[in-house]
Amino acid sequence: MTTTEEEGAAGRVKVREVVRDVVASVAPEELPLVDGLVAFDDATVVRRLGTRGGRREPLGFGWGEVVALATPVVWLVVQQLADRAAASAVDGTAKGTRAVLRKVFRRRAKPAEVPALTREQLGEVRQRVVEVAVQRGLDDERATAIADALVTRLALTAPVTPVPEPVSPDRPGPGDRA
Amino acid sequence: MVAEPARSRVDERAMGAGTTVRFVLLVVLLLVSSATMTANVTAWLSDTDSVEGFACLLATGMDPNDAYSAAGEASFMANVAAYEACIARHERPLPWWIHLAWPALLVVLASVLFWCLHLWKARRGRVVPLTAIDRDGEILRTVESLAASAGLARTPNVVVDPAAASAGAVVFGRNRRPTVCLHGGLLARRATDPEAFRAVLLHEFAHIRNGDVTLAYATVAVWRVFLAVVLLPYVVWWIIAFPGGPWSPEWSGAVPMATRNLVLAVFLVALIHLARSDVLRSREIYADLAAARWGADPRPWAVATPGPPEGRLRRLGASFVELWRTHPRWDLRREALDDPAVLFGLRSLPMFLTGVAATLINSQVRLYLSMSDLTRPWLGQVAAVAAAGLVTGLVGVALWRAVAHAVLTGRRVPSGLRAGLWLGTGMMAGELVLNDIVLTEWLPQRPAILVLVVLAGAAFTWWVAQCAHLWLRAWPGRTIRPVMLAGLASACLVLSAWFTWWREWGSQYLNGPAFDTHALLERDYPGEAADHPAAASVIGIVHPLLHSLDQPLVLPMVAALWAVPLLAWTSRRATATLRWVPGALREPAAAEPPVELPPLRGMLGVATLGGVSGWVAVAGAAAYMHSWQPPRGQRGGLYLWIYEGWVLVALVTAATAAAVAASAVASRHRLLIAIITAELAALIGLGGWFGLLSVDGCVPLLNTLASSCQWRPAAAWPLVQLLAGQVLVVAAVTAVIAAATVSAIRQVWTPGGHHAAKARPAREGRGGLVARRLCVGVLCAAAVGVTVLEEASLLDMKRSSKREAAANVQLMVPVGEPPAVSAETRAMQVLAWKNLGAGDLVRRYADALERLGTAQIQAADAADAANSARAEIDPATFRPICADIGQVARDADRYFRVPDPQGQVLWRRFIEQAAKGSQECQQSLDQGDSALFTASNDSIAKASDALTSLLDRTDVVLRDGGLRRP
């Protein structure tokens, strides 16, 4: 992770980069998936990963079973973090308008970035990852391993001093106008 | 045979799977249904919803709540010419291309959707190209190597759906340009379980190799467009056009009709879904087998499945849910990898669905043709052949495969009866959801006749299965495809004949005896019919039924029924394994010794015996006829009818006895042996009768028609030709019944004895083979020759008797009074009668009458002016008026009878008096006969009185029915 130093210095890192790093460490076999998902914008990724369950399509192999993957867990949680941070930064109406315009002109949104998190926040993220991972069929051990890897990766971008207004991964925090 | 031999594994590719036909059947069903369903909608939209057509029907005296009653039918037949004229005058049929437009639109939209489906599935934002994730090209190399193992000419386009968490893949596009989409879950699993990755890819490549892609997505496209463009408008039409409420007079008749219309839509949805899922399930197994053949590891198929649910109801529920799935259960798929027997089994559901589809297609094509004004007799045959072709493509192929599999693996050869009962039940169910056999009632008057449809299905599959078994035991070729195709072609002919007969004649018996020629016999032979009332009644009922067998396809069907299996005896007796067997097996087990066909000589012996007894019986019939031989010159008519009747009974009885004897002796192929024996016996008997007739007059005790002894083959031939076809057809039917009865009895007495056929050592010299071939050749030539001669005479007869038949049809149907109906309905009928043309006729008559009055006044005035005592009648003035009155009378005679018995009496009187008056008037003018002219005026006055009374009467009827204020 040679780029981490620079990122840490900048304070912000893209969601997809965090996901890639975490997947590379805990589930390297899923890297092709991340590579594929990177081709989509964030909204598409969240929408597509959010829908669960396998479809039995005609002429498919017919395996209805869903493989328990680390990638969706990591991506969804990190994206949620980034979205909360962005939501607190930008006025909702302006964001909505921008999203619509972007759709009209088929322009991709800028990839979301992960905010710097405090130690408490990192703890909450860890908790959240375990929850989501278990929900999506991963066992506890694997869920913990993924959560630890993500927290470790996020810690590398964490600020030295706590930010005054914390951002929780599942509750939008008060407006951060920075 | 070894008690439990090591089961050979059959190569599933050795025989066609019939998949294409199954998809084609679905698409044809959708197209045909779209044509008829949208025809309703189009007619309604364009406001030509047959209001007048319905009124024309009402004017015939039809009861809208009981359209198919015997009285209604009789009343309709009495008015059939007037009805046709009414329709021609009032109905504005839509141009024929309008009805084609909707199916054409369906095809165009489905093609567009077919292309778009591919683009939609491969759109940006859903999938990414393989290159985007496969940086080192390793996945592509694996894909290429697997495509090569699968024998694909080029590697398909591969894309990735990284967000799909399932460990599968799917193929879409079309056969020539397929796209394989790998799911994210599969890519993730590749690292840990490369064998599963290979298996999934090989399975998808198998779908491509097996040509499933285009068919599957074309069906999807047609189905979706059908839902949007046909089914939705149809349901909307159904809701809006539903009859008002229980208070409307046609409510009770319209509800069954409307309900069936809706049930048809629901039925179609279920049918298409079930049939499509069923065929897709079998394609999955084919793909699994191909993947395994190309080296796929079987472990990925070892998916843990929950055991069958507890309780019968739950199990039933589970198997019902299973029917709608596109993939078979995992345990079935695993089993199929070891032994693909499941692909060769005869399952009930496809049989049932095919039966339903066959009826829907056959009936709806006819309905469509009639709506598009494209009614031609041969088009009906084409519809029947098309439906039969599709059914044979499905059911026939399934039967041949099942039999071949049983022969190859030493399993029990299926009789096909069970499959046929399901097929027949499906055909019957199809009849019940269509407004075809009944219209305004829930069930036909004799629903039991529908059992015939079920039995026909069973007889068909029984014959096909036995033919397949016989031929597979005898076929000397390396592959069974040619013989299977020939067998299926003859099966198609057999089924076409049934479809035509049932649609045109058989189904009419559902609502009572459609025709009775008793009245015809009484008209033509009054004295004789009175002397032989029993014979006249029997002939009156049986003759129309026998006559209905004179269909162009029926005799070729009978010829196929016995000649096709008979040809199997031309093959050399196999001494070792049949040549096609090794090619059809993947792991040949110990070759089963070939089983010999039953000896031809025995069969011929029984048939000859039957034929000779038939001949003797015919001689007996001749002796009986001789006992009451009428004097010379009176030996035609009913005497001849009765004679022919007895000959038919004699020949058919002998043939049936031969069939019973032959099938009782036979240990297998009982049905075929029964049919061959019966037909042969019937032919020999017919030959005997021909001989007897040719020397009629020479044997004193047997003289029937001729009075002097002479060799008269030319005179005898037309009589034999007249009866031959009917004897052969009836003998075939009784042979089937005989074989069924014998089989049932044998089943009860010697359960399992059926399989105890001994393999006899095959020993035959060259001379034996030549004799056998010669014999079969002669017999088949006889079958074909008789058929050709009979068909030629049928064509000839059709041409000459068409006019006569049209004149006789009214006599065959007893003309009665219109059926008793409520006052409201009667008023509606009378109103329709008035509005559709009676009013015009009355106006024309009144106009002529006025002109007549004026002319008479002018003539009287002229006489006064000339001081003449007698008025001068100017023929030039009066002739056209009288002619007009005559014309009105003739037109009125051609018009509907009044749908009110009292009114009809007055109407008849009006017509007779007006015709009489007109004739007398014109005659008096020609002859200058003033007395006759005065008489003509009297007749015209009587006609006018009758007409006035009739109009009063119609007013009463309308008032009673609430259509006119009191």
Coordinates of C-alpha atoms in Angstrom, one line a residue, chain A residues 20 29-30 32-37 39-40 44-45 47-49 51 53-69 72 106 136, chain B residues 121 124-126 128 133 135 161-163 165-167 169-171 184 188-189 191 196 200 203-204 207 213 216-217 280 284 300-301 303 325 327 330 333:
Chain A
R20 CA -10.0 -3.0 -3.5
E29 CA -10.2 -14.4 -5.4
E30 CA -12.8 -11.7 -5.6
P32 CA -12.0 -9.7 -10.6
L33 CA -15.4 -8.7 -9.2
V34 CA -14.0 -5.5 -7.9
D35 CA -12.3 -4.8 -11.2
G36 CA -15.6 -5.4 -12.9
L37 CA -17.6 -3.2 -10.5
A39 CA -16.5 0.0 -14.4
F40 CA -19.8 1.2 -13.0
T44 CA -25.0 1.6 -10.0
V45 CA -22.7 -0.5 -7.8
R47 CA -28.1 -0.6 -6.6
R48 CA -26.8 -3.8 -8.1
L49 CA -25.1 -5.1 -5.0
T51 CA -30.4 -6.6 -4.8
G53 CA -30.7 -13.6 -4.4
G54 CA -29.9 -15.5 -7.5
R55 CA -32.2 -15.7 -10.5
R56 CA -32.9 -18.9 -12.3
E57 CA -32.7 -17.7 -15.8
P58 CA -33.6 -19.9 -18.7
L59 CA -30.4 -21.5 -20.1
G60 CA -28.6 -20.7 -16.9
F61 CA -26.8 -23.4 -15.0
G62 CA -29.6 -23.4 -12.4
W63 CA -27.6 -22.8 -9.3
G64 CA -30.0 -20.7 -7.4
E65 CA -27.6 -20.5 -4.5
V66 CA -25.8 -17.2 -3.8
V67 CA -22.1 -17.3 -3.0
A68 CA -21.3 -15.4 0.3
L69 CA -18.9 -12.7 -0.9
P72 CA -20.6 -6.5 -1.5
R106 CA -25.0 10.7 -19.0
R136 CA -25.3 -11.9 3.7
Chain B
K121 CA -29.2 -8.0 -21.3
R124 CA -23.7 -1.0 -20.1
G125 CA -24.4 -0.7 -16.4
R126 CA -25.3 -4.4 -16.2
V128 CA -18.7 -5.5 -18.3
I133 CA -11.4 -8.0 -15.3
R135 CA -6.0 -8.7 -16.9
D161 CA -22.0 -9.5 -14.4
P162 CA -19.8 -8.6 -11.4
A163 CA -22.8 -7.7 -9.1
A165 CA -23.7 -13.1 -6.4
S166 CA -24.8 -16.4 -7.8
A167 CA -22.2 -18.9 -8.9
A169 CA -23.7 -18.2 -15.8
V170 CA -26.2 -17.6 -18.5
V171 CA -26.2 -17.6 -22.3
G184 CA -19.6 -12.6 -10.1
A188 CA -15.0 -15.8 -7.1
R189 CA -15.5 -19.5 -6.9
A191 CA -10.1 -19.7 -7.6
A196 CA -17.1 -26.0 -11.0
V200 CA -20.8 -24.3 -15.6
H203 CA -23.0 -26.5 -19.6
E204 CA -23.5 -23.0 -21.2
H207 CA -26.8 -24.9 -24.8
V213 CA -30.4 -20.1 -27.5
A216 CA -35.5 -20.1 -26.0
Y217 CA -35.3 -16.4 -26.4
L280 CA -36.5 -26.0 -21.0
E284 CA -31.0 -28.5 -19.2
P300 CA -20.9 -29.5 -9.2
W301 CA -24.1 -31.4 -9.7
V303 CA -26.1 -30.1 -4.8
R325 CA -39.6 -24.4 -13.0
H327 CA -34.6 -26.3 -14.3
W330 CA -30.9 -31.6 -8.8
R333 CA -30.1 -34.0 -13.0

